[in-house]
Amino acid sequence: MEIIVLSRSQACQYAVDKIAQVLTQTNGKATLGLATGGTMTPLYAKLCQSNLDFSHATSFNLDEYVGLAPDNPQSYHYYMNDQLFFKKPFWKSYLPQGNTADAAVAAKAYHEKLVTTPRDLQLLGIGENGHIGFNEPGSSPTSITRVLPLTESTRRANSRYFDDEKAVPTHAISMGLSEILAAKQIILIAFGQKKAKAIYQMTQRPPHPDCPASFLQNHPNTVVLCDTAAASLLK
Ligand code: PGA
């Protein structure tokens, strides 16, 4: 795994350039794994300003909250429409269906779609506890898309987008670690001091379920882009 320390703007430009490269290599028909969260916001802004064309590309998002409809402003469907898809429509965009009577059925359907559609490039953020997607500590590297309870620390971290912590959904549907690791290329981005411990554990300790992102060490083509604060515990 390659670790590159850059400014936030340089990191976003690096990711934009990699996405452009994948689009060129696939004649525009790339399949991209996309992420949500504050880290991705400046990257999607850069993509919207670019001349890249996604009209033949496919996207799969990592996760969605259980119980939130796509038009709910706190849902990841809404985030993606707002930050990227309305300005840069894809040929097809998939997210797990959160507003469903049976989330386990929705998770299985998403897994089946992922199996038949390999990702050329997967974008990832990282949680302060080392999660990727909503694969919280304890997740197995062989895990697939499933319904997951959110840890208290993740609900607290994400409560900044909700009226209060109690409004944060208790469960999400998330791509599993095995599906994330199946992407041909992965770019993980981390900004800020709050991510420094997770970046240290992910890169400097042997892969372990305590830090789900550490399993990226076993992936043949992963780049970690950090700002100086997120990289501050690395030698
Ligand atoms: P953030 O979330 O980009 O909002 O920090 C990342 C994550 O929790 O995976």
XYZ file of C-alpha atoms and ligand atoms in Angstrom:
244
model
C 0.000 0.000 0.000
C 1.418 3.349 -1.028
C 0.990 6.324 1.348
C 1.198 9.813 -0.140
C 1.071 12.985 1.983
C -0.440 15.927 0.102
C -2.486 19.049 0.714
C -6.258 18.495 0.635
C -6.529 20.144 -2.754
C -3.637 18.100 -4.197
C -5.170 14.889 -2.831
C -8.500 15.640 -4.515
C -6.705 16.463 -7.781
C -4.761 13.195 -7.531
C -8.049 11.272 -7.235
C -9.624 13.226 -10.121
C -6.610 12.380 -12.316
C -6.855 8.659 -11.427
C -10.587 8.668 -12.230
C -9.827 10.373 -15.569
C -7.217 7.686 -16.307
C -9.695 4.874 -15.582
C -12.330 6.533 -17.793
C -9.791 6.736 -20.643
C -8.732 3.098 -20.192
C -12.370 1.920 -20.327
C -13.576 4.207 -23.144
C -15.754 5.972 -20.592
C -17.395 2.741 -19.411
C -15.677 2.575 -16.012
C -17.350 1.134 -12.949
C -16.533 3.290 -9.936
C -17.070 2.544 -6.271
C -18.056 5.784 -4.562
C -18.087 6.937 -0.947
C -19.899 9.675 0.994
C -18.855 11.817 3.961
C -17.159 15.154 4.431
C -13.867 13.946 2.951
C -15.436 13.291 -0.447
C -17.160 16.681 -0.718
C -14.176 18.660 -2.132
C -13.349 15.779 -4.479
C -16.877 15.706 -5.907
C -16.754 19.500 -6.283
C -13.611 19.083 -8.408
C -15.249 16.331 -10.472
C -18.247 18.598 -11.099
C -15.910 21.362 -12.314
C -14.020 18.964 -14.593
C -14.836 18.106 -18.187
C -15.079 14.394 -17.357
C -18.039 12.559 -18.858
C -19.695 9.832 -16.773
C -22.635 9.221 -19.088
C -21.339 5.742 -19.997
C -19.976 4.950 -16.515
C -21.540 2.975 -13.669
C -21.280 3.711 -9.948
C -21.824 1.691 -6.797
C -21.936 3.443 -3.448
C -20.582 1.826 -0.335
C -23.547 2.176 1.942
C -26.908 3.638 2.929
C -28.731 4.147 6.215
C -31.595 1.760 6.934
C -34.897 3.610 7.101
C -34.000 6.703 5.076
C -35.682 7.334 1.712
C -33.647 8.740 -1.208
C -35.307 12.155 -0.843
C -34.353 12.400 2.843
C -31.572 15.054 3.023
C -29.610 12.865 5.471
C -29.643 9.838 3.160
C -26.608 8.954 1.084
C -28.822 8.861 -2.021
C -29.582 12.537 -1.426
C -25.910 13.346 -0.750
C -24.813 11.720 -4.023
C -27.511 13.429 -6.086
C -26.697 16.764 -4.513
C -22.885 16.526 -4.662
C -22.354 14.680 -7.928
C -25.112 12.952 -9.890
C -27.327 15.952 -10.694
C -24.322 17.721 -12.233
C -22.545 14.629 -13.562
C -25.077 11.922 -14.371
C -23.817 8.373 -14.711
C -25.247 5.748 -17.079
C -26.283 3.776 -14.004
C -25.828 4.570 -10.306
C -26.491 2.003 -7.608
C -26.871 2.486 -3.857
C -28.260 -0.005 -1.342
C -31.978 0.520 -0.790
C -32.367 1.847 2.755
C -36.107 2.509 2.784
C -37.315 -1.045 2.566
C -39.438 -3.360 4.689
C -36.679 -5.973 4.569
C -33.146 -4.555 4.615
C -31.598 -8.060 4.529
C -33.282 -8.705 1.168
C -32.015 -5.347 -0.132
C -28.490 -6.225 1.051
C -28.586 -9.582 -0.744
C -29.784 -7.939 -3.970
C -26.933 -5.412 -3.754
C -24.372 -8.168 -3.196
C -25.644 -10.044 -6.259
C -25.322 -6.914 -8.394
C -21.759 -6.321 -7.133
C -20.682 -9.873 -7.947
C -21.571 -9.405 -11.608
C -20.137 -5.865 -11.913
C -16.454 -5.554 -10.867
C -15.237 -2.112 -9.836
C -12.307 -0.553 -11.693
C -11.658 1.961 -8.922
C -12.996 2.243 -5.376
C -12.903 5.522 -3.425
C -12.835 5.258 0.368
C -12.856 7.515 3.390
C -11.996 6.101 6.812
C -13.749 6.377 10.162
C -11.975 7.502 13.316
C -12.339 3.881 14.484
C -10.808 2.483 11.275
C -14.080 1.573 9.588
C -14.455 1.604 5.803
C -17.985 1.824 4.521
C -19.863 0.848 7.669
C -17.596 -2.125 8.287
C -16.999 -1.400 11.940
C -14.234 -2.950 14.111
C -14.772 -6.700 14.277
C -15.639 -6.997 10.568
C -14.217 -9.981 8.727
C -12.184 -9.577 5.519
C -14.571 -12.100 3.917
C -17.703 -10.069 4.772
C -20.210 -9.199 2.027
C -23.005 -6.608 1.794
C -25.144 -6.881 4.900
C -27.223 -5.017 7.466
C -25.046 -3.686 10.261
C -25.634 -1.968 13.596
C -23.703 1.312 13.843
C -21.339 1.758 16.781
C -21.920 4.574 19.249
C -18.723 6.314 18.052
C -19.866 6.268 14.420
C -23.357 7.506 15.343
C -21.737 10.311 17.382
C -19.373 11.238 14.516
C -22.251 11.293 12.016
C -24.670 13.160 14.300
C -23.230 16.417 12.925
C -25.478 15.886 9.889
C -28.619 15.258 11.980
C -30.685 17.363 14.386
C -29.382 15.293 17.295
C -27.645 11.982 17.945
C -30.930 10.166 18.601
C -32.001 10.925 15.018
C -29.012 9.029 13.563
C -30.231 5.675 12.235
C -29.107 2.650 14.239
C -28.401 0.444 11.206
C -26.985 0.685 7.712
C -26.577 -1.554 4.686
C -22.899 -1.647 3.780
C -20.764 -3.259 1.152
C -18.566 -5.859 2.855
C -14.792 -5.915 3.068
C -14.492 -8.710 0.476
C -16.423 -6.647 -2.090
C -14.336 -3.538 -1.334
C -11.123 -5.574 -1.676
C -12.347 -6.943 -5.038
C -11.905 -3.518 -6.702
C -8.963 -3.410 -9.116
C -7.675 -0.151 -7.653
C -8.463 1.610 -4.354
C -7.879 5.202 -3.253
C -8.433 5.943 0.449
C -8.451 9.594 1.506
C -8.032 10.881 5.072
C -7.928 14.487 6.249
C -7.379 15.897 9.736
C -5.913 14.986 13.116
C -9.006 12.963 14.067
C -7.993 10.359 11.471
C -4.319 10.105 12.547
C -4.800 7.103 14.868
C -6.833 5.170 12.289
C -4.196 5.875 9.610
C -1.465 4.677 11.959
C -3.326 1.448 12.798
C -4.296 0.836 9.185
C -0.766 1.150 7.835
C 1.645 0.253 10.667
C -0.029 -2.712 12.392
C -0.649 -6.180 10.965
C -4.120 -6.535 9.372
C -6.701 -7.154 12.111
C -10.502 -6.854 12.476
C -9.910 -4.207 15.205
C -9.079 -1.837 12.332
C -11.071 -3.012 9.286
C -9.146 -0.651 6.958
C -5.945 -2.552 7.794
C -7.068 -5.369 5.458
C -6.262 -2.982 2.583
C -2.624 -3.960 3.227
C -3.507 -7.218 1.427
C -4.802 -5.388 -1.660
C -2.342 -5.150 -4.579
C -3.184 -1.627 -5.733
C -4.164 0.722 -2.894
C -3.052 4.325 -2.497
C -3.639 6.198 0.770
C -3.809 9.982 0.394
C -3.358 11.879 3.689
C -2.941 15.483 4.650
C -0.125 16.225 7.140
C -2.495 16.078 10.137
C -3.855 12.625 9.227
C -0.268 11.427 8.623
C 1.057 12.964 11.854
C 1.571 9.650 13.732
C 3.540 8.070 10.860
C 7.334 8.066 11.103
P -15.897 11.592 6.794
O -16.370 10.072 6.966
O -15.370 11.719 5.410
O -17.149 12.386 7.011
O -14.850 11.839 7.831
C -15.552 9.037 6.565
C -16.065 7.721 7.083
O -16.640 7.691 8.180
O -15.866 6.701 6.391
